[in-house]
Amino acid sequence: MTSKPSMLYRISGGRFGRPPVKPETGCPGGCGCARAVAGGSGIQQKATRRNFLGFVGVGMAGLAATLAGIPIIGALFSTPARSEQIWHVVGEVDDFPVDETVKVEFVDVEAVPWSGPAARNAAWLRRTDEESFIAFSVYCTHVGCPVSWRAGASLFICPCHGGVFDREGEVVAGPPQSPLVRLDVRVQDGDVQILASPVPVTGERPS
Ligand code: FES
């Protein structure tokens, strides 16, 4: 009768053999998942570190994208899209001497903090008699530079490409193809009001 080897263990089929050698790396529970144990191979540790850094990178990118998107989302959902024009009070009637052309500035009443310079607008305003006014957008109809008023010459001059408009806003010289945009003006309760878009107008005259 042969004696059982002391260092051998019973394995399948009633035979004896050496105990299975546990891998040095891998899940400590032996389930075969990718978790590494201390003392695992360098390759697996590197792979785990790479995975970790990958997760961190994806997380940071997601966070950055979310932060960058907050103003856009806010603009889309907090501010109703507006194309209608708004009456802006620019002063009282007596603030404006007859036959004098002055620059008036106004801010979009529905501007939001991130509107920036787009919330600001301006017009050239002239009081033509006791109760009547005429107003022009300050923006040149060529590519939108603000024009200045030269009272001595009675002309609007655009500094960008030499556009020139007469006191009625008609093109006199330079590349502009259209007159200055006329803005509606009204007097209400002693206030002078200009009808203007939320953003500066450089296109055709409003109908
Ligand atoms: Fe005024 Fe070009 S923008 S002439």
mmCIF file of N, CA and C in Angstrom, residues 38-165:
data_model
loop_
_atom_site.group_PDB
_atom_site.id
_atom_site.type_symbol
_atom_site.label_atom_id
_atom_site.label_comp_id
_atom_site.label_asym_id
_atom_site.label_seq_id
_atom_site.Cartn_x
_atom_site.Cartn_y
_atom_site.Cartn_z
ATOM 1 N N ALA A 38 -1.746 44.651 -3.202
ATOM 2 C CA ALA A 38 -0.402 45.164 -2.974
ATOM 3 C C ALA A 38 0.598 44.103 -3.368
ATOM 4 N N GLY A 39 1.622 44.511 -4.047
ATOM 5 C CA GLY A 39 2.627 43.552 -4.481
ATOM 6 C C GLY A 39 2.315 42.988 -5.845
ATOM 7 N N GLY A 40 1.228 43.496 -6.524
ATOM 8 C CA GLY A 40 0.889 43.014 -7.839
ATOM 9 C C GLY A 40 1.944 43.417 -8.835
ATOM 10 N N SER A 41 1.814 42.954 -10.062
ATOM 11 C CA SER A 41 2.844 43.242 -11.049
ATOM 12 C C SER A 41 2.827 44.710 -11.443
ATOM 13 N N GLY A 42 3.956 45.215 -11.873
ATOM 14 C CA GLY A 42 4.067 46.618 -12.265
ATOM 15 C C GLY A 42 3.136 46.961 -13.399
ATOM 16 N N ILE A 43 2.943 46.031 -14.326
ATOM 17 C CA ILE A 43 2.081 46.309 -15.487
ATOM 18 C C ILE A 43 0.665 46.576 -15.026
ATOM 19 N N GLN A 44 0.166 45.721 -14.094
ATOM 20 C CA GLN A 44 -1.207 45.921 -13.644
ATOM 21 C C GLN A 44 -1.341 47.205 -12.844
ATOM 22 N N GLN A 45 -0.315 47.515 -12.051
ATOM 23 C CA GLN A 45 -0.385 48.766 -11.295
ATOM 24 C C GLN A 45 -0.430 49.955 -12.244
ATOM 25 N N LYS A 46 0.383 49.890 -13.314
ATOM 26 C CA LYS A 46 0.376 50.994 -14.281
ATOM 27 C C LYS A 46 -0.985 51.117 -14.935
ATOM 28 N N ALA A 47 -1.567 49.940 -15.296
ATOM 29 C CA ALA A 47 -2.875 49.967 -15.944
ATOM 30 C C ALA A 47 -3.902 50.573 -15.020
ATOM 31 N N THR A 48 -3.844 50.230 -13.731
ATOM 32 C CA THR A 48 -4.805 50.769 -12.782
ATOM 33 C C THR A 48 -4.632 52.272 -12.634
ATOM 34 N N ARG A 49 -3.359 52.713 -12.574
ATOM 35 C CA ARG A 49 -3.101 54.149 -12.454
ATOM 36 C C ARG A 49 -3.612 54.891 -13.677
ATOM 37 N N ARG A 50 -3.394 54.237 -14.865
ATOM 38 C CA ARG A 50 -3.869 54.862 -16.099
ATOM 39 C C ARG A 50 -5.394 54.983 -16.084
ATOM 40 N N ASN A 51 -6.052 53.930 -15.611
ATOM 41 C CA ASN A 51 -7.518 53.981 -15.543
ATOM 42 C C ASN A 51 -7.971 55.103 -14.623
ATOM 43 N N PHE A 52 -7.292 55.205 -13.469
ATOM 44 C CA PHE A 52 -7.663 56.235 -12.501
ATOM 45 C C PHE A 52 -7.498 57.629 -13.111
ATOM 46 N N LEU A 53 -6.321 57.831 -13.760
ATOM 47 C CA LEU A 53 -6.074 59.140 -14.367
ATOM 48 C C LEU A 53 -7.080 59.425 -15.479
ATOM 49 N N GLY A 54 -7.454 58.344 -16.188
ATOM 50 C CA GLY A 54 -8.458 58.506 -17.245
ATOM 51 C C GLY A 54 -9.787 58.981 -16.668
ATOM 52 N N PHE A 55 -10.198 58.355 -15.543
ATOM 53 C CA PHE A 55 -11.454 58.756 -14.906
ATOM 54 C C PHE A 55 -11.373 60.200 -14.429
ATOM 55 N N VAL A 56 -10.231 60.567 -13.834
ATOM 56 C CA VAL A 56 -10.063 61.941 -13.353
ATOM 57 C C VAL A 56 -10.143 62.907 -14.525
ATOM 58 N N GLY A 57 -9.468 62.553 -15.630
ATOM 59 C CA GLY A 57 -9.477 63.424 -16.807
ATOM 60 C C GLY A 57 -10.879 63.618 -17.350
ATOM 61 N N VAL A 58 -11.621 62.519 -17.454
ATOM 62 C CA VAL A 58 -12.987 62.611 -17.977
ATOM 63 C C VAL A 58 -13.836 63.462 -17.039
ATOM 64 N N GLY A 59 -13.642 63.259 -15.733
ATOM 65 C CA GLY A 59 -14.418 64.041 -14.756
ATOM 66 C C GLY A 59 -14.126 65.521 -14.861
ATOM 67 N N MET A 60 -12.830 65.872 -14.986
ATOM 68 C CA MET A 60 -12.450 67.282 -15.090
ATOM 69 C C MET A 60 -13.006 67.902 -16.365
ATOM 70 N N ALA A 61 -12.933 67.134 -17.463
ATOM 71 C CA ALA A 61 -13.457 67.651 -18.743
ATOM 72 C C ALA A 61 -14.958 67.888 -18.633
ATOM 73 N N GLY A 62 -15.655 66.953 -17.984
ATOM 74 C CA GLY A 62 -17.098 67.115 -17.815
ATOM 75 C C GLY A 62 -17.430 68.327 -16.971
ATOM 76 N N LEU A 63 -16.641 68.530 -15.901
ATOM 77 C CA LEU A 63 -16.868 69.679 -15.025
ATOM 78 C C LEU A 63 -16.636 70.987 -15.783
ATOM 79 N N ALA A 64 -15.524 71.028 -16.560
ATOM 80 C CA ALA A 64 -15.212 72.236 -17.327
ATOM 81 C C ALA A 64 -16.315 72.527 -18.339
ATOM 82 N N ALA A 65 -16.796 71.482 -19.018
ATOM 83 C CA ALA A 65 -17.851 71.681 -20.019
ATOM 84 C C ALA A 65 -19.120 72.196 -19.357
ATOM 85 N N THR A 66 -19.417 71.677 -18.168
ATOM 86 C CA THR A 66 -20.620 72.125 -17.457
ATOM 87 C C THR A 66 -20.500 73.592 -17.075
ATOM 88 N N LEU A 67 -19.318 73.969 -16.530
ATOM 89 C CA LEU A 67 -19.128 75.367 -16.120
ATOM 90 C C LEU A 67 -19.211 76.299 -17.316
ATOM 91 N N ALA A 68 -18.593 75.874 -18.442
ATOM 92 C CA ALA A 68 -18.615 76.720 -19.639
ATOM 93 C C ALA A 68 -20.020 76.855 -20.197
ATOM 94 N N GLY A 69 -20.839 75.836 -19.986
ATOM 95 C CA GLY A 69 -22.173 75.851 -20.584
ATOM 96 C C GLY A 69 -23.206 76.597 -19.760
ATOM 97 N N ILE A 70 -22.876 76.954 -18.502
ATOM 98 C CA ILE A 70 -23.872 77.601 -17.641
ATOM 99 C C ILE A 70 -24.406 78.897 -18.243
ATOM 100 N N PRO A 71 -23.528 79.831 -18.730
ATOM 101 C CA PRO A 71 -24.073 81.068 -19.308
ATOM 102 C C PRO A 71 -24.963 80.806 -20.523
ATOM 103 N N ILE A 72 -24.571 79.823 -21.346
ATOM 104 C CA ILE A 72 -25.364 79.532 -22.550
ATOM 105 C C ILE A 72 -26.724 78.981 -22.149
ATOM 106 N N ILE A 73 -26.694 78.054 -21.192
ATOM 107 C CA ILE A 73 -27.969 77.472 -20.743
ATOM 108 C C ILE A 73 -28.831 78.561 -20.115
ATOM 109 N N GLY A 74 -28.176 79.436 -19.332
ATOM 110 C CA GLY A 74 -28.919 80.536 -18.710
ATOM 111 C C GLY A 74 -29.547 81.441 -19.746
ATOM 112 N N ALA A 75 -28.770 81.734 -20.799
ATOM 113 C CA ALA A 75 -29.289 82.612 -21.851
ATOM 114 C C ALA A 75 -30.461 81.961 -22.571
ATOM 115 N N LEU A 76 -30.365 80.637 -22.777
ATOM 116 C CA LEU A 76 -31.415 79.950 -23.511
ATOM 117 C C LEU A 76 -32.703 79.858 -22.707
ATOM 118 N N PHE A 77 -32.556 79.608 -21.403
ATOM 119 C CA PHE A 77 -33.751 79.320 -20.619
ATOM 120 C C PHE A 77 -34.230 80.487 -19.759
ATOM 121 N N SER A 78 -33.324 81.438 -19.448
ATOM 122 C CA SER A 78 -33.742 82.535 -18.572
ATOM 123 C C SER A 78 -34.195 83.751 -19.349
ATOM 124 N N THR A 79 -33.702 83.930 -20.574
ATOM 125 C CA THR A 79 -34.020 85.136 -21.328
ATOM 126 C C THR A 79 -34.886 84.789 -22.530
ATOM 127 N N PRO A 80 -36.076 85.303 -22.582
ATOM 128 C CA PRO A 80 -36.889 85.019 -23.751
ATOM 129 C C PRO A 80 -36.261 85.641 -24.985
ATOM 130 N N ALA A 81 -36.264 84.917 -26.084
ATOM 131 C CA ALA A 81 -35.729 85.468 -27.330
ATOM 132 C C ALA A 81 -36.622 86.637 -27.742
ATOM 133 N N ARG A 82 -36.004 87.824 -27.998
ATOM 134 C CA ARG A 82 -36.798 88.999 -28.312
ATOM 135 C C ARG A 82 -36.350 89.587 -29.628
ATOM 136 N N SER A 83 -37.280 89.898 -30.455
ATOM 137 C CA SER A 83 -36.948 90.594 -31.688
ATOM 138 C C SER A 83 -37.733 91.890 -31.744
ATOM 139 N N GLU A 84 -38.679 92.076 -30.822
ATOM 140 C CA GLU A 84 -39.515 93.266 -30.846
ATOM 141 C C GLU A 84 -38.707 94.488 -30.398
ATOM 142 N N GLN A 85 -39.152 95.645 -30.811
ATOM 143 C CA GLN A 85 -38.467 96.866 -30.430
ATOM 144 C C GLN A 85 -39.065 97.416 -29.141
ATOM 145 N N ILE A 86 -38.290 98.256 -28.488
ATOM 146 C CA ILE A 86 -38.665 98.761 -27.165
ATOM 147 C C ILE A 86 -38.552 100.278 -27.170
ATOM 148 N N TRP A 87 -39.474 100.956 -26.484
ATOM 149 C CA TRP A 87 -39.374 102.411 -26.323
ATOM 150 C C TRP A 87 -38.415 102.711 -25.180
ATOM 151 N N HIS A 88 -37.395 103.531 -25.497
ATOM 152 C CA HIS A 88 -36.408 103.920 -24.486
ATOM 153 C C HIS A 88 -36.570 105.400 -24.193
ATOM 154 N N VAL A 89 -36.689 105.756 -22.925
ATOM 155 C CA VAL A 89 -36.723 107.168 -22.539
ATOM 156 C C VAL A 89 -35.292 107.705 -22.588
ATOM 157 N N VAL A 90 -35.093 108.800 -23.330
ATOM 158 C CA VAL A 90 -33.736 109.352 -23.463
ATOM 159 C C VAL A 90 -33.615 110.742 -22.839
ATOM 160 N N GLY A 91 -34.696 111.270 -22.299
ATOM 161 C CA GLY A 91 -34.635 112.569 -21.642
ATOM 162 C C GLY A 91 -35.990 113.267 -21.709
ATOM 163 N N GLU A 92 -36.030 114.480 -21.153
ATOM 164 C CA GLU A 92 -37.259 115.268 -21.226
ATOM 165 C C GLU A 92 -37.170 116.219 -22.423
ATOM 166 N N VAL A 93 -38.322 116.611 -22.915
ATOM 167 C CA VAL A 93 -38.361 117.445 -24.123
ATOM 168 C C VAL A 93 -37.469 118.673 -23.983
ATOM 169 N N ASP A 94 -37.548 119.315 -22.820
ATOM 170 C CA ASP A 94 -36.796 120.567 -22.645
ATOM 171 C C ASP A 94 -35.292 120.355 -22.507
ATOM 172 N N ASP A 95 -34.861 119.117 -22.447
ATOM 173 C CA ASP A 95 -33.415 118.850 -22.422
ATOM 174 C C ASP A 95 -32.780 119.101 -23.786
ATOM 175 N N PHE A 96 -33.611 119.225 -24.833
ATOM 176 C CA PHE A 96 -33.074 119.258 -26.191
ATOM 177 C C PHE A 96 -33.413 120.577 -26.884
ATOM 178 N N PRO A 97 -32.416 121.422 -27.150
ATOM 179 C CA PRO A 97 -32.675 122.669 -27.891
ATOM 180 C C PRO A 97 -33.126 122.355 -29.317
ATOM 181 N N VAL A 98 -33.975 123.193 -29.837
ATOM 182 C CA VAL A 98 -34.479 123.002 -31.199
ATOM 183 C C VAL A 98 -33.318 123.112 -32.196
ATOM 184 N N ASP A 99 -33.357 122.225 -33.185
ATOM 185 C CA ASP A 99 -32.409 122.198 -34.305
ATOM 186 C C ASP A 99 -30.970 121.848 -33.893
ATOM 187 N N GLU A 100 -30.835 121.185 -32.781
ATOM 188 C CA GLU A 100 -29.498 120.743 -32.358
ATOM 189 C C GLU A 100 -29.468 119.216 -32.384
ATOM 190 N N THR A 101 -28.396 118.677 -32.966
ATOM 191 C CA THR A 101 -28.265 117.220 -33.046
ATOM 192 C C THR A 101 -27.367 116.747 -31.913
ATOM 193 N N VAL A 102 -27.908 115.863 -31.080
ATOM 194 C CA VAL A 102 -27.134 115.388 -29.922
ATOM 195 C C VAL A 102 -27.172 113.857 -29.871
ATOM 196 N N LYS A 103 -26.154 113.347 -29.221
ATOM 197 C CA LYS A 103 -26.090 111.889 -29.083
ATOM 198 C C LYS A 103 -26.798 111.480 -27.798
ATOM 199 N N VAL A 104 -27.676 110.490 -27.887
ATOM 200 C CA VAL A 104 -28.329 109.960 -26.686
ATOM 201 C C VAL A 104 -27.979 108.478 -26.578
ATOM 202 N N GLU A 105 -27.786 108.038 -25.344
ATOM 203 C CA GLU A 105 -27.425 106.633 -25.118
ATOM 204 C C GLU A 105 -28.478 105.987 -24.243
ATOM 205 N N PHE A 106 -28.694 104.743 -24.459
ATOM 206 C CA PHE A 106 -29.662 104.020 -23.640
ATOM 207 C C PHE A 106 -29.245 102.558 -23.545
ATOM 208 N N VAL A 107 -29.773 101.902 -22.526
ATOM 209 C CA VAL A 107 -29.413 100.512 -22.259
ATOM 210 C C VAL A 107 -30.662 99.660 -22.400
ATOM 211 N N ASP A 108 -30.477 98.489 -22.943
ATOM 212 C CA ASP A 108 -31.573 97.539 -23.069
ATOM 213 C C ASP A 108 -32.165 97.288 -21.682
ATOM 214 N N VAL A 109 -33.461 97.608 -21.541
ATOM 215 C CA VAL A 109 -34.077 97.464 -20.215
ATOM 216 C C VAL A 109 -34.161 96.020 -19.755
ATOM 217 N N GLU A 110 -34.080 95.088 -20.694
ATOM 218 C CA GLU A 110 -34.145 93.673 -20.308
ATOM 219 C C GLU A 110 -32.774 93.018 -20.378
ATOM 220 N N ALA A 111 -31.731 93.807 -20.311
ATOM 221 C CA ALA A 111 -30.377 93.238 -20.386
ATOM 222 C C ALA A 111 -30.139 92.317 -19.199
ATOM 223 N N VAL A 112 -29.333 91.296 -19.442
ATOM 224 C CA VAL A 112 -28.933 90.378 -18.372
ATOM 225 C C VAL A 112 -27.444 90.609 -18.119
ATOM 226 N N PRO A 113 -26.933 90.132 -16.983
ATOM 227 C CA PRO A 113 -25.542 90.464 -16.628
ATOM 228 C C PRO A 113 -24.531 90.122 -17.705
ATOM 229 N N TRP A 114 -24.779 89.095 -18.491
ATOM 230 C CA TRP A 114 -23.784 88.689 -19.481
ATOM 231 C C TRP A 114 -24.047 89.324 -20.861
ATOM 232 N N SER A 115 -24.952 90.297 -20.928
ATOM 233 C CA SER A 115 -25.199 90.961 -22.217
ATOM 234 C C SER A 115 -23.989 91.771 -22.656
ATOM 235 N N GLY A 116 -23.251 92.324 -21.680
ATOM 236 C CA GLY A 116 -22.050 93.085 -22.018
ATOM 237 C C GLY A 116 -22.384 94.304 -22.865
ATOM 238 N N PRO A 117 -21.465 94.651 -23.781
ATOM 239 C CA PRO A 117 -21.659 95.851 -24.609
ATOM 240 C C PRO A 117 -22.899 95.765 -25.500
ATOM 241 N N ALA A 118 -23.378 94.541 -25.761
ATOM 242 C CA ALA A 118 -24.561 94.398 -26.623
ATOM 243 C C ALA A 118 -25.793 95.044 -26.005
ATOM 244 N N ALA A 119 -25.761 95.309 -24.700
ATOM 245 C CA ALA A 119 -26.919 95.928 -24.050
ATOM 246 C C ALA A 119 -26.948 97.436 -24.259
ATOM 247 N N ARG A 120 -25.828 98.013 -24.750
ATOM 248 C CA ARG A 120 -25.770 99.467 -24.903
ATOM 249 C C ARG A 120 -26.109 99.861 -26.343
ATOM 250 N N ASN A 121 -26.804 100.956 -26.474
ATOM 251 C CA ASN A 121 -27.193 101.435 -27.796
ATOM 252 C C ASN A 121 -27.157 102.966 -27.766
ATOM 253 N N ALA A 122 -27.188 103.555 -28.917
ATOM 254 C CA ALA A 122 -27.137 105.015 -28.973
ATOM 255 C C ALA A 122 -27.808 105.495 -30.253
ATOM 256 N N ALA A 123 -28.141 106.767 -30.256
ATOM 257 C CA ALA A 123 -28.776 107.374 -31.433
ATOM 258 C C ALA A 123 -28.380 108.841 -31.506
ATOM 259 N N TRP A 124 -28.452 109.379 -32.719
ATOM 260 C CA TRP A 124 -28.327 110.824 -32.902
ATOM 261 C C TRP A 124 -29.734 111.378 -32.966
ATOM 262 N N LEU A 125 -30.010 112.369 -32.098
ATOM 263 C CA LEU A 125 -31.371 112.897 -31.953
ATOM 264 C C LEU A 125 -31.375 114.395 -32.243
ATOM 265 N N ARG A 126 -32.365 114.827 -33.018
ATOM 266 C CA ARG A 126 -32.489 116.267 -33.293
ATOM 267 C C ARG A 126 -33.938 116.687 -33.063
ATOM 268 N N ARG A 127 -34.083 117.756 -32.307
ATOM 269 C CA ARG A 127 -35.414 118.326 -32.084
ATOM 270 C C ARG A 127 -35.705 119.271 -33.235
ATOM 271 N N THR A 128 -36.729 118.966 -34.007
ATOM 272 C CA THR A 128 -36.974 119.749 -35.216
ATOM 273 C C THR A 128 -37.930 120.918 -34.967
ATOM 274 N N ASP A 129 -38.803 120.814 -33.964
ATOM 275 C CA ASP A 129 -39.632 121.940 -33.524
ATOM 276 C C ASP A 129 -40.068 121.667 -32.091
ATOM 277 N N GLU A 130 -41.097 122.365 -31.623
ATOM 278 C CA GLU A 130 -41.456 122.262 -30.201
ATOM 279 C C GLU A 130 -41.748 120.830 -29.765
ATOM 280 N N GLU A 131 -42.392 120.058 -30.646
ATOM 281 C CA GLU A 131 -42.843 118.730 -30.239
ATOM 282 C C GLU A 131 -42.300 117.595 -31.112
ATOM 283 N N SER A 132 -41.512 117.927 -32.137
ATOM 284 C CA SER A 132 -41.096 116.877 -33.082
ATOM 285 C C SER A 132 -39.598 116.612 -32.985
ATOM 286 N N PHE A 133 -39.271 115.342 -33.179
ATOM 287 C CA PHE A 133 -37.868 114.921 -33.127
ATOM 288 C C PHE A 133 -37.586 113.989 -34.295
ATOM 289 N N ILE A 134 -36.319 113.908 -34.655
ATOM 290 C CA ILE A 134 -35.875 112.944 -35.652
ATOM 291 C C ILE A 134 -34.656 112.238 -35.035
ATOM 292 N N ALA A 135 -34.557 110.917 -35.269
ATOM 293 C CA ALA A 135 -33.440 110.168 -34.659
ATOM 294 C C ALA A 135 -32.860 109.199 -35.671
ATOM 295 N N PHE A 136 -31.560 109.003 -35.566
ATOM 296 C CA PHE A 136 -30.832 108.059 -36.430
ATOM 297 C C PHE A 136 -30.033 107.102 -35.551
ATOM 298 N N SER A 137 -29.920 105.870 -36.005
ATOM 299 C CA SER A 137 -28.987 104.947 -35.358
ATOM 300 C C SER A 137 -27.578 105.497 -35.546
ATOM 301 N N VAL A 138 -26.743 105.328 -34.540
ATOM 302 C CA VAL A 138 -25.367 105.839 -34.678
ATOM 303 C C VAL A 138 -24.507 104.919 -35.543
ATOM 304 N N TYR A 139 -25.053 103.783 -35.927
ATOM 305 C CA TYR A 139 -24.205 102.789 -36.612
ATOM 306 C C TYR A 139 -24.261 102.934 -38.129
ATOM 307 N N CYS A 140 -23.081 103.055 -38.702
ATOM 308 C CA CYS A 140 -22.940 103.200 -40.148
ATOM 309 C C CYS A 140 -23.549 101.986 -40.855
ATOM 310 N N THR A 141 -24.173 102.229 -41.981
ATOM 311 C CA THR A 141 -24.809 101.131 -42.717
ATOM 312 C C THR A 141 -23.816 100.365 -43.590
ATOM 313 N N HIS A 142 -22.563 100.746 -43.542
ATOM 314 C CA HIS A 142 -21.559 99.967 -44.280
ATOM 315 C C HIS A 142 -21.250 98.698 -43.494
ATOM 316 N N VAL A 143 -20.394 98.797 -42.470
ATOM 317 C CA VAL A 143 -20.172 97.613 -41.633
ATOM 318 C C VAL A 143 -20.349 97.907 -40.145
ATOM 319 N N GLY A 144 -21.032 98.992 -39.837
ATOM 320 C CA GLY A 144 -21.483 99.163 -38.462
ATOM 321 C C GLY A 144 -20.628 99.986 -37.524
ATOM 322 N N CYS A 145 -19.662 100.753 -38.015
ATOM 323 C CA CYS A 145 -18.906 101.630 -37.111
ATOM 324 C C CYS A 145 -19.828 102.775 -36.659
ATOM 325 N N PRO A 146 -19.617 103.301 -35.461
ATOM 326 C CA PRO A 146 -20.430 104.443 -35.026
ATOM 327 C C PRO A 146 -20.010 105.721 -35.753
ATOM 328 N N VAL A 147 -20.990 106.443 -36.236
ATOM 329 C CA VAL A 147 -20.686 107.697 -36.949
ATOM 330 C C VAL A 147 -20.691 108.848 -35.949
ATOM 331 N N SER A 148 -19.969 109.897 -36.299
ATOM 332 C CA SER A 148 -19.963 111.084 -35.429
ATOM 333 C C SER A 148 -20.623 112.242 -36.182
ATOM 334 N N TRP A 149 -21.150 113.205 -35.419
ATOM 335 C CA TRP A 149 -21.846 114.360 -35.991
ATOM 336 C C TRP A 149 -20.904 115.550 -36.019
ATOM 337 N N ARG A 150 -20.726 116.148 -37.192
ATOM 338 C CA ARG A 150 -19.916 117.354 -37.325
ATOM 339 C C ARG A 150 -20.872 118.526 -37.550
ATOM 340 N N ALA A 151 -21.129 119.246 -36.463
ATOM 341 C CA ALA A 151 -22.125 120.316 -36.533
ATOM 342 C C ALA A 151 -21.723 121.392 -37.548
ATOM 343 N N GLY A 152 -20.405 121.714 -37.601
ATOM 344 C CA GLY A 152 -19.947 122.771 -38.517
ATOM 345 C C GLY A 152 -20.250 122.441 -39.964
ATOM 346 N N ALA A 153 -20.056 121.171 -40.332
ATOM 347 C CA ALA A 153 -20.291 120.764 -41.720
ATOM 348 C C ALA A 153 -21.710 120.239 -41.918
ATOM 349 N N SER A 154 -22.411 120.038 -40.812
ATOM 350 C CA SER A 154 -23.757 119.468 -40.855
ATOM 351 C C SER A 154 -23.755 118.094 -41.539
ATOM 352 N N LEU A 155 -22.780 117.284 -41.145
ATOM 353 C CA LEU A 155 -22.631 115.953 -41.750
ATOM 354 C C LEU A 155 -22.363 114.904 -40.664
ATOM 355 N N PHE A 156 -22.759 113.673 -40.951
ATOM 356 C CA PHE A 156 -22.350 112.534 -40.132
ATOM 357 C C PHE A 156 -21.146 111.894 -40.840
ATOM 358 N N ILE A 157 -20.084 111.655 -40.103
ATOM 359 C CA ILE A 157 -18.856 111.098 -40.677
ATOM 360 C C ILE A 157 -18.575 109.742 -40.049
ATOM 361 N N CYS A 158 -18.258 108.784 -40.889
ATOM 362 C CA CYS A 158 -17.854 107.468 -40.365
ATOM 363 C C CYS A 158 -16.330 107.365 -40.454
ATOM 364 N N PRO A 159 -15.666 107.123 -39.325
ATOM 365 C CA PRO A 159 -14.202 107.114 -39.326
ATOM 366 C C PRO A 159 -13.589 105.865 -39.955
ATOM 367 N N CYS A 160 -14.377 104.819 -40.119
ATOM 368 C CA CYS A 160 -13.771 103.540 -40.541
ATOM 369 C C CYS A 160 -13.320 103.556 -42.006
ATOM 370 N N HIS A 161 -14.222 103.932 -42.919
ATOM 371 C CA HIS A 161 -13.872 103.885 -44.342
ATOM 372 C C HIS A 161 -14.284 105.164 -45.058
ATOM 373 N N GLY A 162 -14.515 106.207 -44.284
ATOM 374 C CA GLY A 162 -14.795 107.496 -44.915
ATOM 375 C C GLY A 162 -16.222 107.676 -45.386
ATOM 376 N N GLY A 163 -17.162 106.945 -44.822
ATOM 377 C CA GLY A 163 -18.562 107.157 -45.193
ATOM 378 C C GLY A 163 -19.041 108.513 -44.695
ATOM 379 N N VAL A 164 -19.847 109.189 -45.538
ATOM 380 C CA VAL A 164 -20.359 110.514 -45.158
ATOM 381 C C VAL A 164 -21.866 110.538 -45.418
ATOM 382 N N PHE A 165 -22.611 111.075 -44.459
ATOM 383 C CA PHE A 165 -24.074 111.179 -44.574
ATOM 384 C C PHE A 165 -24.471 112.626 -44.288
#
